[in-house]
Short mmCIF file of C-alpha atoms and ligand atoms in Angstrom, two decimals:
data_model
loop_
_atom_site.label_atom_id
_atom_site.label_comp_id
_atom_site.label_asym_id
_atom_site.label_seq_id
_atom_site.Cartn_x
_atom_site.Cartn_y
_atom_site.Cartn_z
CA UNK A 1 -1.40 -7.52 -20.92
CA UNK A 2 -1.75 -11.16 -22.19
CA UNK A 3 -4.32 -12.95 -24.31
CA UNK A 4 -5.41 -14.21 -21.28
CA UNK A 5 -7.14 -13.06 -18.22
CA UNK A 6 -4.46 -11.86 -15.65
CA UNK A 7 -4.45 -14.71 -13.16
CA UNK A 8 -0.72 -14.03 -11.56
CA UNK A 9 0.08 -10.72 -9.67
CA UNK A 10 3.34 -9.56 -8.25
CA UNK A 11 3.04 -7.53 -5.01
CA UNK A 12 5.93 -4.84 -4.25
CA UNK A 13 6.32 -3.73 -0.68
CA UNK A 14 9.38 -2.28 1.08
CA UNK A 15 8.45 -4.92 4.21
CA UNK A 16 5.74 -6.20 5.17
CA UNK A 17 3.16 -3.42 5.18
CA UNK A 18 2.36 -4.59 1.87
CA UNK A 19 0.53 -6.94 3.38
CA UNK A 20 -2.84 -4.56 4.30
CA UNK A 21 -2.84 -4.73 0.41
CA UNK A 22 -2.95 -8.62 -0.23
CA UNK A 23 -5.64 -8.93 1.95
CA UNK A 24 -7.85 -6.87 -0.34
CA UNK A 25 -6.95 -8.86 -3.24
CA UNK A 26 -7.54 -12.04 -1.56
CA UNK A 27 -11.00 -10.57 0.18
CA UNK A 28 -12.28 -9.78 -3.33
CA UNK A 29 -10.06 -12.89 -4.86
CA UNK A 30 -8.75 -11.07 -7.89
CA UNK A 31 -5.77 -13.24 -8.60
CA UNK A 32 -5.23 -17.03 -8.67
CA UNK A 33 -1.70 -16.49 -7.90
CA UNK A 34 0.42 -13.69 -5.74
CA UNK A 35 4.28 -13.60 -5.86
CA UNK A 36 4.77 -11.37 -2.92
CA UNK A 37 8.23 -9.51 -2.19
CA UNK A 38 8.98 -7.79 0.72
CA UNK A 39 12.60 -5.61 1.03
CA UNK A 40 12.82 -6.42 4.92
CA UNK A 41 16.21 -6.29 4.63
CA UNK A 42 16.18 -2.68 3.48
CA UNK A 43 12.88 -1.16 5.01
CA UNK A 44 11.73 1.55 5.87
CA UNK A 45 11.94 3.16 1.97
CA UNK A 46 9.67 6.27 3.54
CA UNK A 47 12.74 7.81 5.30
CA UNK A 48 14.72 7.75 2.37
CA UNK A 49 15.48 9.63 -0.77
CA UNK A 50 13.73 9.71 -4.28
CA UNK A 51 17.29 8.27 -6.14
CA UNK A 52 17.95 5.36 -3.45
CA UNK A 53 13.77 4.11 -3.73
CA UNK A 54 14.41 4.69 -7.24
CA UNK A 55 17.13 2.23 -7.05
CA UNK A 56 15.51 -0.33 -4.94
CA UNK A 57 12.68 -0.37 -7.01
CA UNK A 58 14.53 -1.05 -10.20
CA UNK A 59 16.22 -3.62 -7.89
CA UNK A 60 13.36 -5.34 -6.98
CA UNK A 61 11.94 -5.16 -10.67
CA UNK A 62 14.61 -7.29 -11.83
CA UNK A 63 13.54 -9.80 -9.40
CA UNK A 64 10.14 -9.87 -10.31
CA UNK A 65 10.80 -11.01 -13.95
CA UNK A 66 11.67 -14.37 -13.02
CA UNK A 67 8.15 -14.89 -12.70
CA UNK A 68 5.42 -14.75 -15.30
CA UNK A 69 3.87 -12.53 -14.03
CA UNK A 70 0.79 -10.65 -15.37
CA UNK A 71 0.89 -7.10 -13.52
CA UNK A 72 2.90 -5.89 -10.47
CA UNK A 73 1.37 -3.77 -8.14
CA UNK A 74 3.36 -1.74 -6.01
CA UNK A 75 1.67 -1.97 -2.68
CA UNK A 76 4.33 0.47 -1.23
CA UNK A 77 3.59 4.08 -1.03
CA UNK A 78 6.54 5.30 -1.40
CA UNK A 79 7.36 3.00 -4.26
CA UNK A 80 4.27 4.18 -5.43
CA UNK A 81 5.19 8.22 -4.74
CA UNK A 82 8.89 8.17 -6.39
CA UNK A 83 9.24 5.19 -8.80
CA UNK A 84 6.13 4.35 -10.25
CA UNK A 85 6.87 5.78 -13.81
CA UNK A 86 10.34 4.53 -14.07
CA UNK A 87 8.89 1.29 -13.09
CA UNK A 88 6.54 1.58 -15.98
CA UNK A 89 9.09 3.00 -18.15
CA UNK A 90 11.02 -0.57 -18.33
CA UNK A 91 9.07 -3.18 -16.94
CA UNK A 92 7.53 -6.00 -19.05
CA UNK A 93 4.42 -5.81 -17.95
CA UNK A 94 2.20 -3.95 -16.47
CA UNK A 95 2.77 -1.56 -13.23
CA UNK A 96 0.24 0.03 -11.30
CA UNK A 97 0.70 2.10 -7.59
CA UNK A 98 -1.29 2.77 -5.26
CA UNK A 99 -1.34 7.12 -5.33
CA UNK A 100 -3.47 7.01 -8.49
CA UNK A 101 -6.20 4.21 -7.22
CA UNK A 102 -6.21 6.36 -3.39
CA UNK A 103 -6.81 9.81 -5.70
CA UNK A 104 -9.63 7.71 -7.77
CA UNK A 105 -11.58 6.74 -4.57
CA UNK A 106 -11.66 9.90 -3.44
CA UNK A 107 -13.12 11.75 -5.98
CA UNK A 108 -15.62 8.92 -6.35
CA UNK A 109 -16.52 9.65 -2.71
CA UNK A 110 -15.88 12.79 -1.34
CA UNK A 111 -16.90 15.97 -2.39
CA UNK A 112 -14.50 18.26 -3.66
CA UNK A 113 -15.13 21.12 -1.33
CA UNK A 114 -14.56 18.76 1.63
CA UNK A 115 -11.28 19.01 3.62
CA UNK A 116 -8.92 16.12 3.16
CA UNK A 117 -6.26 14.86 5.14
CA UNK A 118 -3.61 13.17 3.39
CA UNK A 119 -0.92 11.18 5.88
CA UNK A 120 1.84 9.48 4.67
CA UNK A 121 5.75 8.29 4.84
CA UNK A 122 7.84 11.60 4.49
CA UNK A 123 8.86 10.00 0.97
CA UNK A 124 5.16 10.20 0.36
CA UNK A 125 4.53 13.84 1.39
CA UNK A 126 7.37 15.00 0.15
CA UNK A 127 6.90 13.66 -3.66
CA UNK A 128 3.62 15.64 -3.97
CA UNK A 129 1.87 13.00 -5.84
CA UNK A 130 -1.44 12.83 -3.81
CA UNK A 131 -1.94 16.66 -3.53
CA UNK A 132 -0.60 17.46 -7.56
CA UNK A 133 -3.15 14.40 -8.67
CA UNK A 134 -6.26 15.55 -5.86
CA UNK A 135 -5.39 19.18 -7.19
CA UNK A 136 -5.91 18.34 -10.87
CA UNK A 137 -9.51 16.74 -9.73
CA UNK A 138 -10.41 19.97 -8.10
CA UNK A 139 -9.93 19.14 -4.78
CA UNK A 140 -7.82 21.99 -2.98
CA UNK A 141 -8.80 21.78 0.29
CA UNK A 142 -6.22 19.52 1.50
CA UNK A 143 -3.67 18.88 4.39
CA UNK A 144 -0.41 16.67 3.55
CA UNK A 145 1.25 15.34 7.02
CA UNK A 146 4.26 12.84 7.42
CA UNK A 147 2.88 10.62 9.61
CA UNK A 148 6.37 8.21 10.20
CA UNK A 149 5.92 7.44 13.93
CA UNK A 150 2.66 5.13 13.10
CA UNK A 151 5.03 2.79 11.18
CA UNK A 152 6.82 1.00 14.12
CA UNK A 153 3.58 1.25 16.03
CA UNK A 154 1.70 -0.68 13.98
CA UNK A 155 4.82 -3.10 13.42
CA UNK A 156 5.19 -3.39 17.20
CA UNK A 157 0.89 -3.74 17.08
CA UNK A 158 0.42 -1.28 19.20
CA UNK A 159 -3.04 -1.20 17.81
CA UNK A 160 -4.59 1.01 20.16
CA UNK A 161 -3.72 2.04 23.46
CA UNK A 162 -2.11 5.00 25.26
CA UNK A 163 1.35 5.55 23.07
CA UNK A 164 -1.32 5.25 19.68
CA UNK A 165 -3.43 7.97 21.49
CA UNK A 166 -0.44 10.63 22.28
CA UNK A 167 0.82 9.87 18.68
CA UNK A 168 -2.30 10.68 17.01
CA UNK A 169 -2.90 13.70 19.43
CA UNK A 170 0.92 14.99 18.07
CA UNK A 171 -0.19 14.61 14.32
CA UNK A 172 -3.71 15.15 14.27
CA UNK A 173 -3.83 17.56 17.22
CA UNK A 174 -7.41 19.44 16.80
CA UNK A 175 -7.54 18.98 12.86
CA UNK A 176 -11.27 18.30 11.76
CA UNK A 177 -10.77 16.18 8.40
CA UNK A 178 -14.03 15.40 6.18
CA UNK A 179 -11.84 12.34 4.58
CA UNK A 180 -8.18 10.69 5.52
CA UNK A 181 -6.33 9.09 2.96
CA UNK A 182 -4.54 6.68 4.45
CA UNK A 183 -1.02 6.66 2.31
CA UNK A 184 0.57 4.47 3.94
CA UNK A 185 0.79 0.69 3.42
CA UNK A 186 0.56 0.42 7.45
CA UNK A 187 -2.31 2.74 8.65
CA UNK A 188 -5.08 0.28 7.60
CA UNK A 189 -4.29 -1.48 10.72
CA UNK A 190 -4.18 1.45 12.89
CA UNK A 191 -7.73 2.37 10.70
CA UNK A 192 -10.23 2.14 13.59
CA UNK A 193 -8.57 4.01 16.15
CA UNK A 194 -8.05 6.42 13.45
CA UNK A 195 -11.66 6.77 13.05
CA UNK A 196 -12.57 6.85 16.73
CA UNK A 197 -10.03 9.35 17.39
CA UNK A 198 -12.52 11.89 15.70
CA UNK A 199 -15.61 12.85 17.48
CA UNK A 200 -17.91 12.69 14.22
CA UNK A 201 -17.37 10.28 10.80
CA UNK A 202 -14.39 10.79 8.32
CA UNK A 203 -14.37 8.84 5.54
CA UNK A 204 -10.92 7.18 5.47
CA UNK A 205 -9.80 5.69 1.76
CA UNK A 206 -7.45 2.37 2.09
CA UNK A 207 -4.70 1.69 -0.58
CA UNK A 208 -6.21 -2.02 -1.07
CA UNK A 209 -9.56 -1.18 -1.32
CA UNK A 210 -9.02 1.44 -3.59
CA UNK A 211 -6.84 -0.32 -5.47
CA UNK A 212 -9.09 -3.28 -6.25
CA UNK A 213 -11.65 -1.04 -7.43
CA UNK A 214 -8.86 0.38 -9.83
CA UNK A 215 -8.00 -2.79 -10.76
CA UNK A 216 -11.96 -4.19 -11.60
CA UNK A 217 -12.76 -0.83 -13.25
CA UNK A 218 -9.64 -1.11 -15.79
CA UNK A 219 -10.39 -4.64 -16.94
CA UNK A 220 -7.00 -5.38 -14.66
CA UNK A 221 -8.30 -7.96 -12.74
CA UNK A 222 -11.09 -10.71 -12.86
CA UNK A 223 -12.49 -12.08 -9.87
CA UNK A 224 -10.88 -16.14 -9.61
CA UNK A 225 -12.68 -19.25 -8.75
CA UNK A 226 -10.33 -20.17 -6.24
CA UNK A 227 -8.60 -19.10 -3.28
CA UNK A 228 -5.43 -17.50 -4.20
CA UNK A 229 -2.18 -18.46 -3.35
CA UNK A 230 0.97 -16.49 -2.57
CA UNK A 231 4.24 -17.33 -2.45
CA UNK A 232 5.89 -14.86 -0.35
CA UNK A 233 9.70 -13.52 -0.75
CA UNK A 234 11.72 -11.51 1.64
CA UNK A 235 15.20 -9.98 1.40
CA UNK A 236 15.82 -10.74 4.84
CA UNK A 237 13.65 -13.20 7.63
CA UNK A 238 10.96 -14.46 5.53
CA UNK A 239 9.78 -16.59 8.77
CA UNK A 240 9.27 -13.23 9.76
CA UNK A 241 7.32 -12.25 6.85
CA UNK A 242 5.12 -15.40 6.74
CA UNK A 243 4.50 -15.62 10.87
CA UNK A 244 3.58 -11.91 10.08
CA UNK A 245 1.22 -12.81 7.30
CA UNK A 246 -0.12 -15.58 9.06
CA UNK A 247 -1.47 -13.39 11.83
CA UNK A 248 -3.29 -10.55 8.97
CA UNK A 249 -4.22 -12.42 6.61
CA UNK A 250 -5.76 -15.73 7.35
CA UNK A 251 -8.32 -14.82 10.04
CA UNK A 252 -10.91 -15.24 7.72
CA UNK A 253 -9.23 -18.59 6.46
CA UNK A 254 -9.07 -17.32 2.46
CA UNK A 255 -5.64 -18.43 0.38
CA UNK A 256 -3.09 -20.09 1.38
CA UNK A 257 0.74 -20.08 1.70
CA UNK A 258 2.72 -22.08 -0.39
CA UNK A 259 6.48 -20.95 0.13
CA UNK A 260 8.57 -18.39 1.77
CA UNK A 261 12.21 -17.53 0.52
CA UNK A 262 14.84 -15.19 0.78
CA UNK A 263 15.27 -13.33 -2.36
CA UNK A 264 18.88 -12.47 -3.75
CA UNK A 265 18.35 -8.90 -2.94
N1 DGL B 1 5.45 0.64 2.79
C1 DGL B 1 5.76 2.00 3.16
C2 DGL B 1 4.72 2.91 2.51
O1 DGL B 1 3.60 2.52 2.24
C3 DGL B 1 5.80 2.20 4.66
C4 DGL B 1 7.04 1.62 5.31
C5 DGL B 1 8.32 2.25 4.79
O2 DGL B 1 8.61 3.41 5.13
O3 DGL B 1 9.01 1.56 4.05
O4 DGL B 1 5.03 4.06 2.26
#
């Protein structure tokens, strides 16, 4: 970190899912400035293997340091699963996923004896990362599910609705989860018919809330004056990316957009 307080944060996403994540940061304004890349061009990373994210992750590192940027934050979860330390290993500055925030709010909240549901990309559930890190907090009463299918839902926002319903009757079936960790840059917006699908409360834990609680705890953020602003970068349709951002992000009216490129990714 720099002498000064980190004002500038790059956001890593495979798409746009990464999005669910800005919004926290902008709710809680922890940044003055977000550089925000999306891999359109190559998403979904969840369907793919540990080497290739590995690669695209590097890829999209290199990209980052044109920017002076003060951390990167891998919104992605399956950045976050499978590259995460090679990240860190070479990087300039800082990295930080989202697996090790999600496991943090979790033990802050739930009770270890409590049964947790843990849906993700396959990339996700496969790496082990949530169950290996929940594990070493004591927490063993857990279910890991690849939950793919709600990823083109939500990018079709399908929101609720009959197709949402049968999907989370396939996945969930009659599962009766104390707390669902939500791994999976997507399923915040899917979040209340999540909860209603349950007949009692589950606690649900959000990437982007739990990260900005990771980030204020560490000294990793400080709270800006302003309204943030993001530039946003795509590897493919950044209209797409921007219209997209548009539409989740600035309901509230917080931050604005100031550019929208293709990267050279
Ligand atoms: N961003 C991905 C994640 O959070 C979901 C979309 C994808 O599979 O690339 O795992």
């Amino acid at each position: 970190m720099k002498g000064h307080n980190p004002l500038r944060a790059g956001v890593f996403d495979s798409g746009v899912g990464g999005l669910t994540v800005v919004k926290s940061l902008l709710e809680h304004k922890l940044f003055d400035e977000i550089i925000y890349f999306g891999d359109t061009a190559r998403v979904p990373y969840g369907s793919k293997d540990k080497n290739t994210i590995i690669r695209y992750s590097l890829e999209a590192l290199e990209f980052f340091k044109n920017f002076d940027i003060d951390i990167l934050i891998t919104a992605c979860n399956s950045v976050s699963a499978y590259a995460i330390q090679e990240l860190q290993e070479v990087a300039p500055f800082p990295v930080v996923g989202v697996i090790e925030p999600g496991v943090l709010a979790v033990t802050k909240r739930i009770d270890p004896n409590s049964l947790i549901l843990i849906i993700g990309t396959n990339a996700t559930i496969s790496s082990h990362q949530y169950q290996t890190l929940l594990r070493k907090q004591n927490f063993h009463n857990l279910i890991a599910k690849p939950t793919p299918l709600f990823v083109p839902l939500v990018e079709e926002e399908i929101f609720e609705g009959e197709i949402l319903e049968a999907t989370m009757c396939h996945y969930f079936g009659n599962l009766r989860p104390d707390a669902i960790i939500l791994g999976c840059t997507h399923f915040p917006l899917i979040a209340d018919a999540i909860s209603n699908y349950f007949d009692y409360k589950t606690t649900l834990i959000h990437s982007g809330e739990a990260i900005v609680e990771y980030l204020e705890q560490r000294g990793l953020a400080m709270p800006s004056t302003k309204s943030p602003t993001i530039k946003f970068f795509a590897s493919e349709n950044p209209e797409k990316l921007k219209k997209i951002a548009k539409l989740w992000l600035y309901k509230g009216g917080e931050g604005k957009i100031s550019s929208s490129t293709t990267s050279p990714i």
